[in-house]
Short mmCIF file of C-alpha atoms and ligand atoms in Angstrom, two decimals:
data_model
loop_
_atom_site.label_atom_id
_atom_site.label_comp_id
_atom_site.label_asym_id
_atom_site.label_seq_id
_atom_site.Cartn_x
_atom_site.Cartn_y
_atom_site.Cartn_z
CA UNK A 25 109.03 107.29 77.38
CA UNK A 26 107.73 104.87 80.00
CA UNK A 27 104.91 103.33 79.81
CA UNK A 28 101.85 104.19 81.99
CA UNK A 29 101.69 100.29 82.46
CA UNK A 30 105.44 99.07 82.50
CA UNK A 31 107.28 97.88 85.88
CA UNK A 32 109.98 101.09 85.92
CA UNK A 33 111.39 99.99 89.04
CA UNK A 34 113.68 96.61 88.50
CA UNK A 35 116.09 97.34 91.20
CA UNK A 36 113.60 96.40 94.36
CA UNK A 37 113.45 92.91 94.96
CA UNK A 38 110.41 90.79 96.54
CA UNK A 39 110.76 88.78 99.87
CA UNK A 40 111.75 85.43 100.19
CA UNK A 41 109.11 83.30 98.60
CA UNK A 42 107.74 79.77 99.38
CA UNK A 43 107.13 78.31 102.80
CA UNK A 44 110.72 77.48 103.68
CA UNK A 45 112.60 77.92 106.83
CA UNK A 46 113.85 81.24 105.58
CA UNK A 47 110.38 82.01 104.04
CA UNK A 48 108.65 85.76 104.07
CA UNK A 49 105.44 83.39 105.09
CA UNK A 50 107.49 81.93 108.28
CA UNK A 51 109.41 85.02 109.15
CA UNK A 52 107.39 88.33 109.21
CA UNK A 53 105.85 88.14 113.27
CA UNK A 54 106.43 91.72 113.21
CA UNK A 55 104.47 92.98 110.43
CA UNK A 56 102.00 90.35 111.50
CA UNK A 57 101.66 92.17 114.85
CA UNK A 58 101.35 95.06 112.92
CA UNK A 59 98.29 94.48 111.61
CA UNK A 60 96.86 92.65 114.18
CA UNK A 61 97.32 95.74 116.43
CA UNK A 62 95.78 98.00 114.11
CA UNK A 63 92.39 95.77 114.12
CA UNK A 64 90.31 98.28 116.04
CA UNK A 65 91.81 101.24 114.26
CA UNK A 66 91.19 100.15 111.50
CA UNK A 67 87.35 98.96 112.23
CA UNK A 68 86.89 103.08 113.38
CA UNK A 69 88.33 104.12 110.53
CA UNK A 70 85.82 102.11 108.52
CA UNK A 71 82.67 103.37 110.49
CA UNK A 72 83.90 106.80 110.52
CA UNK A 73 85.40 107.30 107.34
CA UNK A 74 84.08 105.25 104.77
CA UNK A 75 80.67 106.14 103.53
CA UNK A 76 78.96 103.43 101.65
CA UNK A 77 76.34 105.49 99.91
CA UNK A 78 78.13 107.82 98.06
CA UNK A 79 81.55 105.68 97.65
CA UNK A 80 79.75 102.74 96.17
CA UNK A 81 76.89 104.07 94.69
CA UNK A 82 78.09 104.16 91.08
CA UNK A 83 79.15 100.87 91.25
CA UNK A 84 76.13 98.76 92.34
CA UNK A 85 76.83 96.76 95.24
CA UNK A 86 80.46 96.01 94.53
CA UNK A 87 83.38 96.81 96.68
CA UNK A 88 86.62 96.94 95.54
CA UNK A 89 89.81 96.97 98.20
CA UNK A 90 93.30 96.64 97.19
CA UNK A 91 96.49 95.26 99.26
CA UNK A 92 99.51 97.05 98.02
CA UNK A 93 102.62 95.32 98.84
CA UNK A 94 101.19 91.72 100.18
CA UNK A 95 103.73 89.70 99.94
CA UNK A 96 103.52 85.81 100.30
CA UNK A 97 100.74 85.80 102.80
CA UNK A 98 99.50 85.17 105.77
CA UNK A 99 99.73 88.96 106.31
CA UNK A 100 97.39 90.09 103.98
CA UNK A 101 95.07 87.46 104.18
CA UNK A 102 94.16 89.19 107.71
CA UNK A 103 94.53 91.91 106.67
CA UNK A 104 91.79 91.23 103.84
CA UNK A 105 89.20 89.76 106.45
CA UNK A 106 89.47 92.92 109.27
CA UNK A 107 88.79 95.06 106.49
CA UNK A 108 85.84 93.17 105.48
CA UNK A 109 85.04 92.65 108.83
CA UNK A 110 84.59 96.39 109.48
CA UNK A 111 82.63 97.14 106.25
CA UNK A 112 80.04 94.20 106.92
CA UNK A 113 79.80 95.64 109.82
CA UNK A 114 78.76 99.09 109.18
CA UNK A 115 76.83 97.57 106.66
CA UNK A 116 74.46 96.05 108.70
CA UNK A 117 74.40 99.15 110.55
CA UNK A 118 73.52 101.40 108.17
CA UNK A 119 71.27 99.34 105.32
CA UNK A 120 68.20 97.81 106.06
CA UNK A 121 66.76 96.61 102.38
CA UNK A 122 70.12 96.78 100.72
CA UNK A 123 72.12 93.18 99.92
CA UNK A 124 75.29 92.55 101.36
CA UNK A 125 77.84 93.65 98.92
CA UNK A 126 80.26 91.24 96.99
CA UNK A 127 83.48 92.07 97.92
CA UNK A 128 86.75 91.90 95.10
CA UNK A 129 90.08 92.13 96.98
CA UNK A 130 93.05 92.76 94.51
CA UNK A 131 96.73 91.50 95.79
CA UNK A 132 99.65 93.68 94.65
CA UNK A 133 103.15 93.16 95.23
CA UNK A 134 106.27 93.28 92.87
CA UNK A 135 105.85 90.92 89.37
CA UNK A 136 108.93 89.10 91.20
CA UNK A 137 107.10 88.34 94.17
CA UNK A 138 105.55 84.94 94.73
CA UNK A 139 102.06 85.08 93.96
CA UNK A 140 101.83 81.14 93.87
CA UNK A 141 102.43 80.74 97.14
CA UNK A 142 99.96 83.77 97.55
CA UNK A 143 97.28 81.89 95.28
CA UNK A 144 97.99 78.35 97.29
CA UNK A 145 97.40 79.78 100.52
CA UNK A 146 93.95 82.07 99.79
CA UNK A 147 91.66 80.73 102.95
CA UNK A 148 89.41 78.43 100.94
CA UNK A 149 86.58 79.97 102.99
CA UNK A 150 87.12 83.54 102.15
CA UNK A 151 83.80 86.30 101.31
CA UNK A 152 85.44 87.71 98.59
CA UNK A 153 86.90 87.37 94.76
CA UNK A 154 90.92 87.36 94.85
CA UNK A 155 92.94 88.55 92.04
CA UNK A 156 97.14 89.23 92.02
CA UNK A 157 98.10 92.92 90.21
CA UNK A 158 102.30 92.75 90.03
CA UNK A 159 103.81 95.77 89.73
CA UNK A 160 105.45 98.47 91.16
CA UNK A 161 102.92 100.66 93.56
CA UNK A 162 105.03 103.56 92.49
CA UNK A 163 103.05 104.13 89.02
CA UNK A 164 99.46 103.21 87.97
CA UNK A 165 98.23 99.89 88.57
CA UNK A 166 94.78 100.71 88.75
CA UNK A 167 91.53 101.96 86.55
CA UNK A 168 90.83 105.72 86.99
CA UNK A 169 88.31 105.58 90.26
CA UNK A 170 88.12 101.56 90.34
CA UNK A 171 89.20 101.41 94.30
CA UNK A 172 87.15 102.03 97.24
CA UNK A 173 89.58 100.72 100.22
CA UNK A 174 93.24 101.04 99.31
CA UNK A 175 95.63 99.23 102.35
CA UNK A 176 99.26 98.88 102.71
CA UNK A 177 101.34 97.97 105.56
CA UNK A 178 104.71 97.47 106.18
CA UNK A 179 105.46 97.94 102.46
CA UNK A 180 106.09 102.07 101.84
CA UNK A 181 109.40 101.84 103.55
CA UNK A 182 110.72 100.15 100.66
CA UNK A 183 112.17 102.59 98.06
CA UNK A 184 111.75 102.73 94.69
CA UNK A 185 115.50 102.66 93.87
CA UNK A 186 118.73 103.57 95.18
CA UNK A 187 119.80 107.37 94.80
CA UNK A 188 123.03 107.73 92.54
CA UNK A 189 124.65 109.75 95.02
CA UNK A 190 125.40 107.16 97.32
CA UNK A 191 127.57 104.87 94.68
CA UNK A 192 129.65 108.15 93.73
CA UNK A 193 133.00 107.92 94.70
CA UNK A 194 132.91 112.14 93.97
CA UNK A 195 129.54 112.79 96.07
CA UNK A 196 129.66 113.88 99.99
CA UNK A 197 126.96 111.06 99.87
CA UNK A 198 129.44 108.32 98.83
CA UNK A 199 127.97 105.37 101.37
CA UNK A 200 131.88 103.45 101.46
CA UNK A 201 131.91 100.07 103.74
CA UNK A 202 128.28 100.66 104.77
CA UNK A 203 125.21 99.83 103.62
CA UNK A 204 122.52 101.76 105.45
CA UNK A 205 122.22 105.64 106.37
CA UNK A 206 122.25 105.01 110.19
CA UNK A 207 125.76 106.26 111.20
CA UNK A 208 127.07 107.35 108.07
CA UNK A 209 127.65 110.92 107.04
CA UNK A 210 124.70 113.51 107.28
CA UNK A 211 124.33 113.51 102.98
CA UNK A 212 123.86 109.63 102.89
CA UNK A 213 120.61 110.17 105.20
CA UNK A 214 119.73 113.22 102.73
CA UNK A 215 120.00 111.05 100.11
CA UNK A 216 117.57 108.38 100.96
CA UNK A 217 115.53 110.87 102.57
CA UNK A 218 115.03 112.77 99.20
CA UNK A 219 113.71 109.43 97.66
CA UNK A 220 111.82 108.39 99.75
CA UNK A 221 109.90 111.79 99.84
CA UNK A 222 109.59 111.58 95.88
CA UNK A 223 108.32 108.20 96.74
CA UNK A 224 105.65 108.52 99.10
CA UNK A 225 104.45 111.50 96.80
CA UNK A 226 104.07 109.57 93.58
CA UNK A 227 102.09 106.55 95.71
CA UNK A 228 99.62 108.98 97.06
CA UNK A 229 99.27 110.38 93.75
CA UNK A 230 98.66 106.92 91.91
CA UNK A 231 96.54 105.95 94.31
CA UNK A 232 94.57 108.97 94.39
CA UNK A 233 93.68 108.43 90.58
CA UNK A 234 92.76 105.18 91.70
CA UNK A 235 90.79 105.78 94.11
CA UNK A 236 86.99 106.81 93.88
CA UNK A 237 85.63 109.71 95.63
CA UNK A 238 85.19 109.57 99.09
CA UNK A 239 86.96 106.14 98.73
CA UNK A 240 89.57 105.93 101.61
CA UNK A 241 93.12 104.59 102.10
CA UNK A 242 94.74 102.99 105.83
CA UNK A 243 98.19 103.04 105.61
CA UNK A 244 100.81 101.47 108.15
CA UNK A 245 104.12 103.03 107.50
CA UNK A 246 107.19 102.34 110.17
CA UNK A 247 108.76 105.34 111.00
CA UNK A 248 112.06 106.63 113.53
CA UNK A 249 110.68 109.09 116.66
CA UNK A 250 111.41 112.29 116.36
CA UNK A 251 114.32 112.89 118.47
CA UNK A 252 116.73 110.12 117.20
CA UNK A 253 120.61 110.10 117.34
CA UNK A 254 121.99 107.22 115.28
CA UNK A 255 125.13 106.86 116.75
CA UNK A 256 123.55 106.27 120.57
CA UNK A 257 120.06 105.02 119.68
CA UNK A 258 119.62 101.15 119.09
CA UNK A 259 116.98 101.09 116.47
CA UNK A 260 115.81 99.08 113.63
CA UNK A 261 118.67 99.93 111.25
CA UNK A 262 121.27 98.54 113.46
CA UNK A 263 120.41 95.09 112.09
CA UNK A 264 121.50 96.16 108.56
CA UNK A 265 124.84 98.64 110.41
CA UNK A 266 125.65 94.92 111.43
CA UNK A 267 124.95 93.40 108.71
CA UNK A 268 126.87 95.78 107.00
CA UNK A 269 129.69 95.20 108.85
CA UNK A 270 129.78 91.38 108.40
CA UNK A 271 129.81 92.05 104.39
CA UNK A 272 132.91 94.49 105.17
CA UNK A 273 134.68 90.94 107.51
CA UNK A 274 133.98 88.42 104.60
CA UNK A 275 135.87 91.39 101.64
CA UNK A 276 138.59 91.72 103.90
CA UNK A 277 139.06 88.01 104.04
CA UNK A 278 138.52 88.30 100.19
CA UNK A 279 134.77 86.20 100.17
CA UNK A 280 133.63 88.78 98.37
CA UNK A 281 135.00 92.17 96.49
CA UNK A 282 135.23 95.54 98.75
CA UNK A 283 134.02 97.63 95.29
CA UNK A 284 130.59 94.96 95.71
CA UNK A 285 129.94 96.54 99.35
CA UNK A 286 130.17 99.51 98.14
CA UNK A 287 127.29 99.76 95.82
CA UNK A 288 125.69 97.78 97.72
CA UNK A 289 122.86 99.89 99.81
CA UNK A 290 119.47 98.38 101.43
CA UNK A 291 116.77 100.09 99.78
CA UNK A 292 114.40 100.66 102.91
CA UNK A 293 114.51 103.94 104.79
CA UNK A 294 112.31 104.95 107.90
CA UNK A 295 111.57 108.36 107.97
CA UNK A 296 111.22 111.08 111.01
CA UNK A 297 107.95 110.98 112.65
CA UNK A 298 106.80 114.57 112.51
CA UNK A 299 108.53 114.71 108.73
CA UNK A 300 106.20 111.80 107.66
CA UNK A 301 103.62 113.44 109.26
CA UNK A 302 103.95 116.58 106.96
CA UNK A 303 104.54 114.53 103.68
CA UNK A 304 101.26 112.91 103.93
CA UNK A 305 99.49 115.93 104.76
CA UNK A 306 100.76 117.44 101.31
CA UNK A 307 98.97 115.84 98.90
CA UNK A 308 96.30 117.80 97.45
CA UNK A 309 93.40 115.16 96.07
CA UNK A 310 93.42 113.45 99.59
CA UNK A 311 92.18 114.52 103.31
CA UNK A 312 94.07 112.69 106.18
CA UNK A 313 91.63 111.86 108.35
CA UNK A 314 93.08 110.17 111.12
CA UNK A 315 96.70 109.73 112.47
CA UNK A 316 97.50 107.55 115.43
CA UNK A 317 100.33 105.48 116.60
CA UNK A 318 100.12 101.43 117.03
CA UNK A 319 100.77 100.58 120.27
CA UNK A 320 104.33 99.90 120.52
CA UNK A 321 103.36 96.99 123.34
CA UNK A 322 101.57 95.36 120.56
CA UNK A 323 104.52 94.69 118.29
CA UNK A 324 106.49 91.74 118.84
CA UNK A 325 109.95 92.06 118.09
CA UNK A 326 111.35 88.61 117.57
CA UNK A 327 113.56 87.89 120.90
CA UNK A 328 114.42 84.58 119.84
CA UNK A 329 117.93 85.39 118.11
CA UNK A 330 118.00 82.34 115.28
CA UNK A 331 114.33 83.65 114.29
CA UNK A 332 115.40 87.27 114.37
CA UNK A 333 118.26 86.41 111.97
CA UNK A 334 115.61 84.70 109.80
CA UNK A 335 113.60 87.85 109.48
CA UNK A 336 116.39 89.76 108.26
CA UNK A 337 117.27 86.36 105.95
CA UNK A 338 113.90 86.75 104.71
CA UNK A 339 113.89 90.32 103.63
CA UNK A 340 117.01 90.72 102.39
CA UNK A 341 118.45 87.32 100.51
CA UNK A 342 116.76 87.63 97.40
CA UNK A 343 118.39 91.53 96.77
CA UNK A 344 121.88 90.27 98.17
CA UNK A 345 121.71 87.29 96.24
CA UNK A 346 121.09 89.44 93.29
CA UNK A 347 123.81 91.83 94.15
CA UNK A 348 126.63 89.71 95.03
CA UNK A 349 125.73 86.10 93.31
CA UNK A 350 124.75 82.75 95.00
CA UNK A 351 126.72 81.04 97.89
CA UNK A 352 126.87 83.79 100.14
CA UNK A 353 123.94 84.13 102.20
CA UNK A 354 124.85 81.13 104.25
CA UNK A 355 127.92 82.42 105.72
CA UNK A 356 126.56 85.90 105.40
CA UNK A 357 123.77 85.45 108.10
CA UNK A 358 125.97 82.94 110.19
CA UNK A 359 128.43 85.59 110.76
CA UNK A 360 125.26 87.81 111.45
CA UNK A 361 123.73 85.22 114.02
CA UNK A 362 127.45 85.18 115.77
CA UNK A 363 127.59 89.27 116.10
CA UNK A 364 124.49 89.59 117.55
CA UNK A 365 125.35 86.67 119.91
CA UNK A 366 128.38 88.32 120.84
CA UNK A 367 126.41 91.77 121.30
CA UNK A 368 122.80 91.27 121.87
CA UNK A 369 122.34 94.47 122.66
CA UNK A 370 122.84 95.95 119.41
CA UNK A 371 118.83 94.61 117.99
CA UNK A 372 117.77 92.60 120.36
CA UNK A 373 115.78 94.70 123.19
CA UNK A 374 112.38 95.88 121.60
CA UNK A 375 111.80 98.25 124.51
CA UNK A 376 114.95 100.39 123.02
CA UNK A 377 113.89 100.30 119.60
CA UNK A 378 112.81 103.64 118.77
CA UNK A 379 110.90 102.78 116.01
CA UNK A 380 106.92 103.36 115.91
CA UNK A 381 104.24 102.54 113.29
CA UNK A 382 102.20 104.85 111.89
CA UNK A 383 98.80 104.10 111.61
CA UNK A 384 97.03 107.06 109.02
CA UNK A 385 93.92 107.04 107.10
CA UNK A 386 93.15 109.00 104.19
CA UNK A 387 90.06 110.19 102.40
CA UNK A 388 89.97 111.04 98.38
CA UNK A 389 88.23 114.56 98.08
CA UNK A 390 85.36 114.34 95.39
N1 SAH B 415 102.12 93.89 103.67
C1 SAH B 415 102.79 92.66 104.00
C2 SAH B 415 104.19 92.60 103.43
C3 SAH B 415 105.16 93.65 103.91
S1 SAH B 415 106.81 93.34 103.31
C4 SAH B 415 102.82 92.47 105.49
O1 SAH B 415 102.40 93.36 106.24
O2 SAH B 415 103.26 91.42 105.94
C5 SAH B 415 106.94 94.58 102.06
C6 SAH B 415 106.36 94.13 100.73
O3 SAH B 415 106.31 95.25 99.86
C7 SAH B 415 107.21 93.08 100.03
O4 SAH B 415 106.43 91.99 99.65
C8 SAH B 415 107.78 93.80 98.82
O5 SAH B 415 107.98 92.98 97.68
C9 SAH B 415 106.69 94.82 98.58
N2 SAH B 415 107.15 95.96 97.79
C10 SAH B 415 108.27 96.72 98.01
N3 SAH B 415 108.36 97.67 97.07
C11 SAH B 415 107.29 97.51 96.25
C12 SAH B 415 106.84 98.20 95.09
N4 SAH B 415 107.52 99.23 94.61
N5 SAH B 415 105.69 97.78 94.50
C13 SAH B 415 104.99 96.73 95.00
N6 SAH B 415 105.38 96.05 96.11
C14 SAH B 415 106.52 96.43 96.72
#
């Protein structure tokens, strides 16, 4: 049997680490925006939802908030401070003879994820204790009722693993010469849909051991609107339809083997608005509080096309180095810069993207 504490999930892969050209650090403007949009969301969220008195009152004047899926930094980093931000602040509001509370802000991301880089770049000025937790978020990471703010953003699209179905040469769901669900037959989608439900389930449910009573959790989670037709609608996966499609150039010219393409699938899926919607309302130990949509003005869509490409580079070379070997990625993302130059079109007009961000808060029921 597993262990409660083992990392079950070896097939996802962390971003690119370090500070490099091709970094996570120096290529995620998007999730960046992300979070920076969600600053006043989140600060109501906070003064509405999170009630100091009976969330922290067992535990003296501690707080404890965790990142889940933080990656290299900056991200979280901001993340960390509008979150402390808003407590201070209905602190003072609320508690007159009380002292400020210490705060303890725990950084999880895969055990293959750069946490130097994250430990380098902690702002050497920061109000609170820092400590890394690797592992998967999809299993226990966390004391029974040790958390009081639980954040993630960005990071729930990522699966836990690829579903079977899609490598089967026998299966409807057989994904051949593509690498993504957008524009692939109706069972592929079902496929990563199904995961990603079982997912999403067994992260609320972790996190709702986790999480004290009362204690709440802001999630950011990028979803598709409702009303999406993958074959018309540009949209977020036609990055990875391309990208696809350059892997399928370079077997054809015998770079790389057609049978490596094949089980080769990106393990990120965005699911249906009004579907996510219902998942998260499912769970039985937690209350959603609030939903609300960032503003899609808010999130910048890199419409420079060598730092696009870079973004990709960044989330994806570490899993397709592991899949296919070294000495690829170059040519692999050159061939990608030259498609999209050919047919900017395909990624490169935000305003078409039908992609939103979900902005949802949470409350654990005592
Ligand atoms: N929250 C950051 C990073 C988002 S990128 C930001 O907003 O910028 C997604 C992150 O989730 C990556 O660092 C990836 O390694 C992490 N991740 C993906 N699956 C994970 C899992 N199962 N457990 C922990 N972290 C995971």
């Amino acid at each position: 049997m597993e262990s409660e504490f083992s990392n079950a999930f070896p097939e996802s892969c962390a971003m690119k680490g370090g500070e490099g050209p091709h970094s996570y650090a120096r290529n995620s403007t998007f999730q960046r925006s992300a979070i920076e949009a969600a600053k006043k969301l989140l600060q109501s969220a906070v003064i509405d939802n999170f009630d100091l008195k009976t969330t922290c009152g067992s535990s003296g004047n501690q707080i404890r908030i965790a990142d889940f899926g933080c990656s290299t930094g900056p991200n979280t980093f901001i993340a960390a401070q509008n979150i402390i931000e808003a407590v201070q602040l209905k602190y003072q509001s609320q508690s007159q003879n009380q002292s400020t509370p210490e705060f303890f802000v725990f950084f999880n991301d895969q055990a293959s994820n750069d946490f130097n880089t994250l430990f380098q770049k902690l702002p050497p000025n920061r109000n609170y204790f820092a400590a890394g937790v690797p592992g998967s978020f999809y299993g226990r990471l966390f004391p029974s009722q040790s958390l009081h703010l639980v954040h993630s953003s960005s990071s729930l699209s990522w699966l836990s693993k690829m579903p079977k179905e899609l490598t089967d040469r026998n299966c409807g769901a057989w994904n051949k010469g593509r690498i993504f669900y957008t524009n692939a037959p109706k069972e592929v989608e079902d496929a990563y849909e199904g995961q990603f439900k079982m997912d999403l389930a067994t992260f609320l449910q972790a996190r709702a051991q986790e999480l004290v009573g009362n204690g709440i959790m802001i999630l950011m989670i990028p979803a598709a609107h409702d009303v999406i037709d993958f074959s018309v609608d540009l949209y977020g996966g036609k990055d990875y339809e391309v990208l696809g499609s350059c892997l399928m150039d370079m077997a054809k010219l015998g770079l790389i083997s057609e049978e490596k393409v094949d089980t080769f699938n990106v393990p990120t899926y965005f699911p249906r608005l009004k579907d996510l919607k219902k998942m998260l309302e499912s769970n039985e130990d937690l209350s959603v509080e609030k939903m609300d949509l960032l503003d899609g003005n808010n999130l910048i869509i890199e419409p420079n096309l060598g730092r696009h490409v870079s973004q990709c580079r960044a989330a994806f070379e570490v899993l397709i180095e592991k899949h296919f070997g070294d000495g690829i990625v170059d040519e692999l993302f050159d061939r990608f810069a030259q498609k999209l130059m050919k047919s900017p079109q395909l990624t490169m007009y935000p305003q078409k993207l039908k992609l939103v961000m979900l902005f949802v808060v949470l409350k654990r029921k005592v």
